[in-house]
Tab-separated table of C-alpha atoms and ligand atoms in Angstrom:
chain	number	residue	atom	x	y	z
A	380	MET	CA	0.000	0.000	0.000
A	381	GLY	CA	2.690	2.407	1.070
A	382	HIS	CA	4.881	1.988	-2.022
A	383	LEU	CA	1.820	2.350	-4.300
A	384	ALA	CA	1.240	5.835	-3.021
A	385	TYR	CA	4.974	6.422	-3.398
A	386	TYR	CA	4.698	6.104	-7.208
A	387	PHE	CA	1.068	7.043	-7.700
A	388	LEU	CA	1.012	10.496	-6.143
A	389	PRO	CA	4.104	11.880	-7.912
A	390	THR	CA	2.733	10.544	-11.216
A	391	ILE	CA	-0.590	12.319	-10.721
A	392	LEU	CA	1.239	15.461	-9.691
A	393	LEU	CA	3.482	15.321	-12.751
A	394	LEU	CA	0.512	14.834	-15.094
A	395	ALA	CA	-1.326	17.719	-13.497
A	396	LEU	CA	1.748	19.924	-13.908
A	397	ILE	CA	2.061	19.023	-17.595
A	398	ARG	CA	-1.618	19.871	-18.093
A	399	LYS	CA	-1.150	23.209	-16.290
A	400	TYR	CA	1.903	23.984	-18.409
A	401	ARG	CA	-0.026	23.301	-21.605
A	402	GLU	CA	-2.947	25.413	-20.413
A	403	SER	CA	-0.600	28.333	-19.835
A	404	LYS	CA	0.247	28.290	-23.560
A	405	TRP	CA	-3.359	28.468	-24.701
A	406	GLY	CA	-3.960	32.117	-24.002
A	407	LYS	CA	-6.774	33.741	-22.125
A	408	CYS	CA	-8.821	36.791	-22.968
A	409	THR	CA	-7.835	39.049	-20.101
A	410	ASN	CA	-9.499	42.336	-21.019
A	411	ALA	CA	-12.511	43.430	-18.950
A	412	VAL	CA	-14.319	45.194	-21.798
A	413	GLN	CA	-18.026	45.543	-21.059
A	414	LEU	CA	-20.575	45.399	-23.869
A	415	ASN	CA	-23.517	47.379	-22.494
A	416	GLY	CA	-25.857	48.531	-25.241
A	417	LYS	CA	-24.252	46.247	-27.830
A	418	THR	CA	-25.932	43.477	-29.763
A	419	ALA	CA	-24.117	40.251	-30.681
A	420	ILE	CA	-25.069	37.217	-32.758
A	421	VAL	CA	-23.493	33.807	-32.124
A	422	THR	CA	-24.236	30.991	-34.572
A	423	GLY	CA	-24.322	27.453	-33.190
A	424	ALA	CA	-24.672	28.779	-29.640
A	425	ASN	CA	-26.413	25.710	-28.210
A	426	SER	CA	-23.263	23.753	-27.497
A	427	GLY	CA	-19.492	23.666	-27.352
A	428	ILE	CA	-17.481	26.790	-28.091
A	429	GLY	CA	-20.505	28.808	-29.265
A	430	LEU	CA	-22.313	28.320	-25.959
A	431	GLU	CA	-19.277	29.515	-23.998
A	432	ILE	CA	-18.917	32.571	-26.253
A	433	ALA	CA	-22.612	33.423	-25.809
A	434	LYS	CA	-22.362	33.088	-22.010
A	435	GLU	CA	-19.299	35.342	-21.850
A	436	LEU	CA	-20.753	38.062	-24.111
A	437	ALA	CA	-23.957	38.023	-22.027
A	438	ALA	CA	-21.893	38.261	-18.819
A	439	ARG	CA	-20.270	41.357	-20.332
A	440	LYS	CA	-23.808	42.794	-20.667
A	441	ALA	CA	-24.308	42.473	-24.408
A	442	GLN	CA	-27.671	41.555	-25.827
A	443	VAL	CA	-26.909	38.157	-27.364
A	444	ILE	CA	-28.856	36.469	-30.145
A	445	LEU	CA	-28.381	32.697	-30.040
A	446	ALA	CA	-28.727	31.687	-33.702
A	447	CYS	CA	-29.415	27.964	-33.579
A	448	ARG	CA	-30.666	25.163	-35.768
A	449	THR	CA	-33.121	23.952	-33.121
A	450	LEU	CA	-35.215	26.771	-31.705
A	451	ASP	CA	-36.586	24.765	-28.766
A	452	LYS	CA	-33.080	23.871	-27.656
A	453	ALA	CA	-32.023	27.523	-28.018
A	454	LYS	CA	-34.919	28.576	-25.777
A	455	GLU	CA	-33.777	26.078	-23.127
A	456	THR	CA	-30.198	27.329	-23.441
A	457	CYS	CA	-31.392	30.913	-22.881
A	458	ILE	CA	-33.301	29.869	-19.752
A	459	VAL	CA	-30.213	28.126	-18.361
A	460	ILE	CA	-28.009	31.170	-19.076
A	461	GLN	CA	-30.529	33.438	-17.364
A	462	GLN	CA	-30.703	31.136	-14.337
A	463	ASN	CA	-26.956	31.507	-13.902
A	464	GLN	CA	-26.641	35.185	-14.771
A	465	ASN	CA	-29.031	37.715	-13.341
A	466	ASN	CA	-30.494	39.871	-16.104
A	467	ALA	CA	-28.615	38.196	-18.963
A	468	SER	CA	-30.111	39.528	-22.187
A	469	VAL	CA	-30.323	36.493	-24.468
A	470	ILE	CA	-32.611	35.955	-27.445
A	471	PRO	CA	-33.189	32.533	-29.036
A	472	MET	CA	-33.616	32.554	-32.827
A	473	GLU	CA	-33.826	29.867	-35.481
A	474	LEU	CA	-31.058	29.668	-38.081
A	475	ASP	CA	-30.346	26.608	-40.187
A	476	LEU	CA	-27.136	27.263	-42.087
A	477	SER	CA	-27.788	24.287	-44.348
A	478	CYS	CA	-30.731	26.155	-45.892
A	479	LEU	CA	-30.430	29.501	-47.713
A	480	LYS	CA	-34.135	30.224	-47.155
A	481	SER	CA	-33.683	29.846	-43.412
A	482	ILE	CA	-30.673	32.188	-43.528
A	483	GLU	CA	-32.694	34.815	-45.424
A	484	GLN	CA	-35.594	34.523	-42.980
A	485	PHE	CA	-33.226	34.865	-40.030
A	486	ALA	CA	-31.490	37.938	-41.486
A	487	GLU	CA	-34.834	39.561	-42.257
A	488	ASP	CA	-36.095	39.000	-38.696
A	489	VAL	CA	-32.843	40.310	-37.226
A	490	LYS	CA	-32.952	43.474	-39.348
A	491	LYS	CA	-36.587	44.084	-38.424
A	492	ASN	CA	-35.769	44.153	-34.708
A	493	HIS	CA	-32.154	45.337	-34.575
A	494	LYS	CA	-30.883	48.363	-36.476
A	495	GLU	CA	-27.373	47.769	-35.201
A	496	ILE	CA	-25.321	44.586	-34.837
A	497	HIS	CA	-21.955	45.109	-33.156
A	498	ILE	CA	-20.603	41.561	-33.071
A	499	LEU	CA	-21.238	38.620	-35.380
A	500	ILE	CA	-19.589	35.316	-34.425
A	501	ASN	CA	-19.652	32.791	-37.271
A	502	ASN	CA	-19.113	29.767	-35.054
A	503	ALA	CA	-21.426	26.942	-36.136
A	504	GLY	CA	-19.767	24.042	-37.891
A	505	VAL	CA	-20.012	20.367	-38.747
A	506	SER	CA	-17.548	17.549	-39.302
A	507	TYR	CA	-18.544	14.288	-40.994
A	508	PRO	CA	-16.547	11.370	-42.370
A	509	ASN	CA	-15.471	11.955	-45.985
A	510	SER	CA	-16.427	8.453	-47.074
A	511	ARG	CA	-20.017	9.344	-47.893
A	512	ARG	CA	-21.300	12.499	-49.579
A	513	ILE	CA	-23.727	14.431	-47.400
A	514	GLU	CA	-25.535	17.459	-48.790
A	515	THR	CA	-27.394	20.444	-47.428
A	516	ILE	CA	-31.025	21.117	-48.338
A	517	ASP	CA	-29.713	23.231	-51.232
A	518	ASN	CA	-27.478	20.379	-52.479
A	519	PHE	CA	-24.180	21.788	-51.316
A	520	GLU	CA	-21.598	19.423	-49.876
A	521	ILE	CA	-22.301	19.735	-46.130
A	522	HIS	CA	-18.944	21.131	-44.912
A	523	PHE	CA	-18.784	23.606	-47.761
A	524	GLY	CA	-22.475	24.501	-47.331
A	525	VAL	CA	-22.733	24.914	-43.552
A	526	ASN	CA	-19.238	25.910	-42.437
A	527	TYR	CA	-18.504	28.263	-45.323
A	528	LEU	CA	-21.269	29.165	-47.793
A	529	GLY	CA	-24.048	29.540	-45.203
A	530	HIS	CA	-21.965	31.974	-43.157
A	531	PHE	CA	-20.896	33.764	-46.356
A	532	HIS	CA	-24.538	34.470	-47.186
A	533	LEU	CA	-25.505	35.304	-43.598
A	534	THR	CA	-22.692	37.823	-43.182
A	535	ASN	CA	-23.414	39.553	-46.477
A	536	LEU	CA	-27.090	39.879	-45.548
A	537	LEU	CA	-26.135	41.519	-42.242
A	538	LEU	CA	-23.656	44.092	-43.573
A	539	GLU	CA	-26.185	46.893	-43.189
A	540	PRO	CA	-26.803	46.556	-39.418
A	541	LEU	CA	-23.089	45.774	-38.975
A	542	SER	CA	-22.030	49.000	-40.672
A	543	ASN	CA	-24.734	51.079	-38.995
A	544	THR	CA	-23.045	51.073	-35.569
A	545	SER	CA	-21.474	54.098	-33.900
A	546	GLY	CA	-18.176	52.347	-33.115
A	547	LYS	CA	-16.575	49.679	-35.262
A	548	SER	CA	-18.397	46.372	-35.423
A	549	ARG	CA	-16.632	43.012	-35.558
A	550	VAL	CA	-17.143	39.829	-37.540
A	551	VAL	CA	-15.360	36.831	-36.029
A	552	VAL	CA	-14.903	33.802	-38.279
A	553	VAL	CA	-14.218	30.651	-36.281
A	554	ALA	CA	-11.920	28.706	-38.583
A	555	SER	CA	-9.326	26.096	-37.599
A	556	SER	CA	-5.609	25.581	-38.099
A	557	LEU	CA	-6.691	22.522	-40.096
A	558	HIS	CA	-7.263	25.035	-42.909
A	559	GLU	CA	-3.558	24.526	-43.578
A	560	ARG	CA	-4.404	21.058	-44.907
A	561	GLY	CA	-7.284	22.349	-47.037
A	562	GLU	CA	-7.510	22.968	-50.717
A	563	ILE	CA	-9.732	25.224	-52.844
A	564	ARG	CA	-10.768	23.412	-56.014
A	565	LEU	CA	-12.226	26.234	-58.059
A	566	ASP	CA	-13.231	23.751	-60.760
A	567	ASP	CA	-15.155	21.638	-58.254
A	568	LEU	CA	-16.071	23.753	-55.218
A	569	ASN	CA	-19.008	21.497	-54.424
A	570	SER	CA	-16.751	18.403	-54.398
A	571	LEU	CA	-18.905	16.418	-56.805
A	572	GLN	CA	-15.947	14.384	-58.007
A	573	VAL	CA	-15.062	11.569	-55.631
A	574	SER	CA	-11.352	12.248	-56.029
A	575	HIS	CA	-11.881	15.672	-54.487
A	576	ARG	CA	-13.204	14.350	-51.175
A	577	ALA	CA	-9.877	14.189	-49.359
A	578	ASN	CA	-10.425	16.534	-46.446
A	579	LEU	CA	-13.723	18.317	-46.841
A	580	TYR	CA	-13.685	19.790	-43.332
A	581	ALA	CA	-10.221	21.299	-43.858
A	582	ASN	CA	-11.279	22.625	-47.256
A	583	SER	CA	-14.262	24.414	-45.704
A	584	LYS	CA	-12.036	25.946	-43.041
A	585	LEU	CA	-9.591	27.199	-45.680
A	586	ALA	CA	-12.564	28.741	-47.486
A	587	ASN	CA	-13.513	30.378	-44.143
A	588	VAL	CA	-10.088	32.035	-43.922
A	589	TYR	CA	-10.235	33.198	-47.536
A	590	PHE	CA	-13.686	34.617	-46.806
A	591	ALA	CA	-12.431	36.542	-43.782
A	592	GLN	CA	-9.573	38.046	-45.815
A	593	GLN	CA	-11.756	39.025	-48.757
A	594	LEU	CA	-14.525	40.386	-46.502
A	595	ALA	CA	-11.951	42.496	-44.669
A	596	GLN	CA	-10.946	44.120	-47.960
A	597	LYS	CA	-14.521	44.739	-48.997
A	598	THR	CA	-15.510	46.259	-45.633
A	599	LYS	CA	-12.445	48.470	-45.092
A	600	ASP	CA	-14.535	51.626	-45.462
A	601	MET	CA	-17.661	50.220	-43.871
A	602	ASN	CA	-16.853	50.457	-40.186
A	603	ILE	CA	-16.442	46.671	-39.924
A	604	ASN	CA	-13.412	44.651	-38.759
A	605	VAL	CA	-13.016	40.977	-39.600
A	606	TYR	CA	-11.050	38.431	-37.549
A	607	ALA	CA	-10.425	34.795	-38.420
A	608	CYS	CA	-9.386	32.537	-35.563
A	609	CYS	CA	-8.581	29.001	-34.516
A	610	PRO	CA	-9.983	28.003	-31.118
A	611	GLY	CA	-7.392	25.237	-30.711
A	612	TRP	CA	-8.217	21.568	-30.287
A	613	VAL	CA	-11.295	21.544	-28.109
A	614	TYR	CA	-13.252	18.799	-26.387
A	615	THR	CA	-16.743	19.251	-27.873
A	616	GLY	CA	-19.294	17.250	-29.810
A	617	LEU	CA	-17.882	18.395	-33.153
A	618	PHE	CA	-16.335	15.069	-34.051
A	619	ARG	CA	-19.244	12.935	-32.852
A	620	HIS	CA	-19.930	11.701	-36.396
A	621	THR	CA	-16.329	10.797	-37.153
A	622	ILE	CA	-15.299	9.221	-33.845
A	623	LYS	CA	-16.294	5.717	-32.724
A	624	TRP	CA	-16.656	4.771	-29.044
A	625	TYR	CA	-13.489	2.641	-29.021
A	626	HIS	CA	-11.434	5.638	-30.137
A	627	PHE	CA	-11.935	6.999	-26.648
A	628	PHE	CA	-9.285	4.637	-25.240
A	629	VAL	CA	-6.747	6.513	-27.315
A	630	ILE	CA	-8.402	9.896	-27.130
A	631	THR	CA	-8.812	10.129	-23.358
A	632	PRO	CA	-5.082	10.351	-22.529
A	633	VAL	CA	-4.388	12.536	-25.563
A	634	ALA	CA	-7.303	14.779	-24.654
A	635	PHE	CA	-5.940	15.144	-21.141
A	636	PHE	CA	-2.744	16.712	-22.444
A	637	PHE	CA	-3.804	18.415	-25.621
A	638	MET	CA	-7.502	19.245	-25.603
A	639	ARG	CA	-9.045	22.414	-24.289
A	640	SER	CA	-12.347	22.690	-22.502
A	641	ALA	CA	-15.032	24.533	-24.480
A	642	ARG	CA	-14.482	27.519	-22.210
A	643	GLN	CA	-10.766	27.517	-22.978
A	644	GLY	CA	-11.529	27.108	-26.682
A	645	ALA	CA	-13.809	30.149	-26.552
A	646	GLN	CA	-10.997	32.455	-25.380
A	647	THR	CA	-9.566	33.403	-28.790
A	648	PRO	CA	-12.982	34.130	-30.391
A	649	ILE	CA	-13.894	36.240	-27.326
A	650	TYR	CA	-10.541	38.006	-27.592
A	651	CYS	CA	-11.208	38.800	-31.265
A	652	ALA	CA	-14.683	40.082	-30.410
A	653	THR	CA	-13.632	42.376	-27.541
A	654	GLU	CA	-9.912	43.168	-27.409
A	655	PRO	CA	-9.243	46.936	-27.682
A	656	ASP	CA	-5.714	46.269	-29.026
A	657	LEU	CA	-7.278	44.836	-32.190
A	658	GLU	CA	-9.425	47.860	-33.008
A	659	ASN	CA	-7.336	48.809	-36.050
A	660	GLU	CA	-6.779	45.264	-37.332
A	661	THR	CA	-8.794	43.438	-39.941
A	662	GLY	CA	-8.366	40.353	-42.124
A	663	LEU	CA	-5.841	38.602	-39.876
A	664	LEU	CA	-5.761	35.186	-38.225
A	665	TYR	CA	-5.509	34.539	-34.456
A	666	ARG	CA	-4.858	31.577	-32.165
A	667	ASP	CA	-4.072	31.399	-28.419
A	668	CYS	CA	-5.181	35.044	-28.094
A	669	LYS	CA	-2.456	36.337	-30.402
A	670	HIS	CA	-1.612	36.533	-34.091
A	671	TYR	CA	-1.185	33.269	-35.870
A	672	ASN	CA	1.024	32.896	-38.922
A	673	SER	CA	-0.652	30.409	-41.195
A	674	LYS	CA	1.492	27.868	-43.026
A	675	ALA	CA	-1.007	28.057	-45.878
A	676	ILE	CA	-0.219	30.191	-48.919
A	677	PHE	CA	-3.058	32.467	-49.968
A	678	TYR	CA	-3.506	33.505	-53.584
A	679	ASP	CA	-5.304	36.717	-54.559
A	680	ASN	CA	-6.636	35.152	-57.725
A	681	ILE	CA	-8.188	32.261	-55.782
A	682	SER	CA	-9.610	34.668	-53.212
A	683	THR	CA	-11.471	36.807	-55.743
A	684	LYS	CA	-12.655	33.853	-57.833
A	685	LEU	CA	-13.864	31.961	-54.768
A	686	TRP	CA	-15.959	34.963	-53.739
A	687	ILE	CA	-17.533	35.424	-57.175
A	688	GLU	CA	-18.191	31.726	-57.676
A	689	THR	CA	-19.788	31.471	-54.222
A	690	GLU	CA	-22.114	34.346	-55.092
A	691	ASN	CA	-23.009	32.582	-58.338
A	692	MET	CA	-23.748	29.330	-56.517
A	693	ILE	CA	-26.034	31.140	-54.066
A	694	ASN	CA	-27.816	33.041	-56.826
A	695	ARG	CA	-28.419	29.840	-58.766
A	696	VAL	CA	-30.208	28.298	-55.775
A	697	LEU	CA	-32.221	31.449	-55.168
A	698	ASN	CA	-33.033	31.727	-58.912
A	699	ARG	CA	-31.638	35.199	-59.285
B	44	NAP	N1	-13.631	21.325	-31.443
B	44	NAP	C1	-12.485	21.593	-32.025
B	44	NAP	O1	-11.457	20.970	-31.740
B	44	NAP	C2	-12.395	22.675	-33.058
B	44	NAP	C3	-11.158	22.972	-33.610
B	44	NAP	C4	-11.058	23.979	-34.560
B	44	NAP	C5	-12.202	24.661	-34.943
B	44	NAP	N2	-13.413	24.337	-34.401
B	44	NAP	C6	-14.584	25.097	-34.881
B	44	NAP	O2	-15.290	25.616	-33.783
B	44	NAP	C7	-16.652	25.812	-34.156
B	44	NAP	C8	-17.572	25.306	-33.056
B	44	NAP	O3	-17.457	23.911	-32.969
B	44	NAP	P1	-17.543	23.096	-31.597
B	44	NAP	O4	-16.243	22.416	-31.442
B	44	NAP	O5	-18.047	23.936	-30.507
B	44	NAP	O6	-18.582	21.937	-32.011
B	44	NAP	P2	-20.099	21.681	-31.584
B	44	NAP	O7	-20.215	21.573	-30.110
B	44	NAP	O8	-20.542	20.529	-32.413
B	44	NAP	O9	-20.837	22.995	-32.025
B	44	NAP	C9	-21.199	23.245	-33.350
B	44	NAP	C10	-22.502	23.995	-33.368
B	44	NAP	O10	-22.872	24.240	-34.719
B	44	NAP	C11	-24.243	23.996	-34.842
B	44	NAP	N3	-24.676	23.654	-36.193
B	44	NAP	C12	-24.356	22.545	-36.903
B	44	NAP	N4	-24.993	22.554	-38.077
B	44	NAP	C13	-25.743	23.683	-38.120
B	44	NAP	C14	-26.639	24.247	-39.058
B	44	NAP	N5	-26.924	23.625	-40.199
B	44	NAP	N6	-27.234	25.408	-38.764
B	44	NAP	C15	-26.977	26.021	-37.595
B	44	NAP	N7	-26.160	25.549	-36.669
B	44	NAP	C16	-25.537	24.383	-36.927
B	44	NAP	C17	-24.505	22.848	-33.901
B	44	NAP	O11	-25.872	22.800	-33.609
B	44	NAP	P3	-26.605	21.455	-33.132
B	44	NAP	O12	-26.397	21.428	-31.667
B	44	NAP	O13	-28.017	21.648	-33.529
B	44	NAP	O14	-25.944	20.308	-33.859
B	44	NAP	C18	-23.644	23.218	-32.712
B	44	NAP	O15	-24.326	24.068	-31.833
B	44	NAP	C19	-16.830	25.108	-35.493
B	44	NAP	O16	-16.831	26.074	-36.529
B	44	NAP	C20	-15.596	24.238	-35.591
B	44	NAP	O17	-15.234	23.996	-36.928
B	44	NAP	C21	-13.524	23.383	-33.462
B	45	NAG	C1	-31.912	43.952	-13.796
B	45	NAG	O1	-32.702	44.656	-14.700
B	45	NAG	C2	-33.655	45.508	-14.090
B	45	NAG	C3	-34.539	46.117	-15.175
B	45	NAG	O2	-34.121	45.807	-16.453
B	45	NAG	C4	-32.914	46.552	-13.293
B	45	NAG	O3	-33.844	47.394	-12.638
B	45	NAG	C5	-32.018	45.905	-12.261
B	45	NAG	O4	-31.234	46.860	-11.605
B	45	NAG	C6	-31.079	44.881	-12.936
B	45	NAG	N1	-30.356	44.147	-11.914
B	45	NAG	C7	-29.050	43.916	-11.996
B	45	NAG	C8	-28.454	43.106	-10.904
B	45	NAG	O5	-28.340	44.318	-12.919
B	46	NAG	C1	-29.295	52.916	-38.450
B	46	NAG	O1	-29.550	53.043	-37.063
B	46	NAG	C2	-30.382	54.128	-36.716
B	46	NAG	C3	-30.523	54.159	-35.223
B	46	NAG	O2	-29.387	53.749	-34.565
B	46	NAG	C4	-31.738	53.985	-37.392
B	46	NAG	O3	-32.526	55.121	-37.118
B	46	NAG	C5	-31.558	53.833	-38.884
B	46	NAG	O4	-32.797	53.545	-39.470
B	46	NAG	C6	-30.587	52.711	-39.184
B	46	NAG	N1	-30.364	52.624	-40.592
B	46	NAG	C7	-30.592	51.547	-41.268
B	46	NAG	C8	-30.282	51.623	-42.721
B	46	NAG	O5	-31.004	50.535	-40.764
B	47	NAG	C1	-6.314	52.977	-33.793
B	47	NAG	O1	-6.249	54.096	-34.642
B	47	NAG	C2	-6.687	55.291	-34.012
B	47	NAG	C3	-6.726	56.385	-35.086
B	47	NAG	O2	-5.565	56.361	-35.843
B	47	NAG	C4	-5.767	55.630	-32.854
B	47	NAG	O3	-6.209	56.794	-32.198
B	47	NAG	C5	-5.781	54.458	-31.869
B	47	NAG	O4	-4.854	54.693	-30.821
B	47	NAG	C6	-5.425	53.158	-32.562
B	47	NAG	N1	-5.606	52.058	-31.612
B	47	NAG	C7	-4.689	51.090	-31.446
B	47	NAG	C8	-5.015	50.031	-30.444
B	47	NAG	O5	-3.648	51.041	-32.050
B	48	NAG	C1	-3.188	31.918	-59.358
B	48	NAG	O1	-1.905	32.476	-59.481
B	48	NAG	C2	-0.831	31.536	-59.314
B	48	NAG	C3	0.493	32.246	-59.372
B	48	NAG	O2	0.391	33.562	-58.945
B	48	NAG	C4	-0.920	30.477	-60.398
B	48	NAG	O3	0.095	29.507	-60.208
B	48	NAG	C5	-2.295	29.799	-60.343
B	48	NAG	O4	-2.432	28.920	-61.437
B	48	NAG	C6	-3.416	30.831	-60.392
B	48	NAG	N1	-4.672	30.147	-60.149
B	48	NAG	C7	-5.822	30.463	-60.739
B	48	NAG	C8	-6.996	29.652	-60.392
B	48	NAG	O5	-5.914	31.380	-61.536
């Protein structure tokens, strides 16, 4: 018994120290900026990183719209937030990013009730195995459709209330450092050819970063700043479709050392949404609450063509 404790306790202590050391590298949003009188939208705010962002923005006294696929669940989430935070101003709204009609309806309702939007967090996202093609209601490949194209359309529809604010408003694009493994196939953006299905999630995240860069250029004179960020590797339900139960034997120890809690993962998006030091920055990428230098190479010609082709794809669905 005695010698067991002799080895066991130091081991636990060592593991805990390694975890603490790793956590210290992840960055924390340390500013105390309050958001009284400001309105924020968080997509995919029912779970994971989005939920933690919504809670923090509400705690900083913003009015927060939880833009979620399931309205009933969003209503429950709002009740829970209000139970934990006196006077939290949270509004549940329905937004299905896999459906352009739903996005248009959402944007219309938002604009009816809110003349100004100060913060838009494009957080919602999906990850599925690449073995089988899954499509959105509008027949877009699901990663491309939800993670990228849906947010592209949503953001463009909200430019008016975003630019109608007294101070600068902020669009935060939650991407991923996996974008570095992505590819933009301009000849097959919708990944219809089987050979193009290598890493659809990474491709959508690369498209997210291109979008943030291009949007930043287009909104330079519109009172809007754009920030792309990677939350880090976070323990959420994101990979529930790709991970099997037996993977957990491997994942549990790895997660202990390398994975952030949702609250820790929310730090960089919150930093991008609030940090005063970033007030004159737009179009850049952040991770661990600081700049992140992407290993990806970005091409201007791809950036402009991707934007135009995305608009065309949207217009084709909407018959314009
Ligand atoms: N977890 C990580 O390690 C990691 C790493 C890098 C980047 N990210 C990014 O972080 C973001 C948040 O992910 P998470 O890790 O917090 O995962 P999560 O817990 O699965 O959250 C994703 C959210 O997106 C929502 N969503 C999915 N499809 C939607 C649709 N069609 N319309 C509207 N909302 C939809 C989900 O709603 P439901 O609850 O209805 O499904 C959920 O609330 C994603 O953009 C992800 O790519 C995550
Ligand atoms: C909560 O809101 C009410 C009215 O909106 C206000 O009178 C009250 O002071 C607020 N309480 C706190 C703790 O902020
Ligand atoms: C901009 O906001 C003001 C109030 O803050 C409102 O009166 C005006 O109608 C808004 N403009 C647009 C185009 O929504
Ligand atoms: C941003 O620019 C304005 C105007 O040039 C300047 O007053 C302000 O100090 C700058 N803020 C930061 C954080 O650099
Ligand atoms: C973009 O430009 C690079 C070099 O600047 C070139 O190699 C590439 O073929 C171009 N791509 C497209 C799609 O035009």
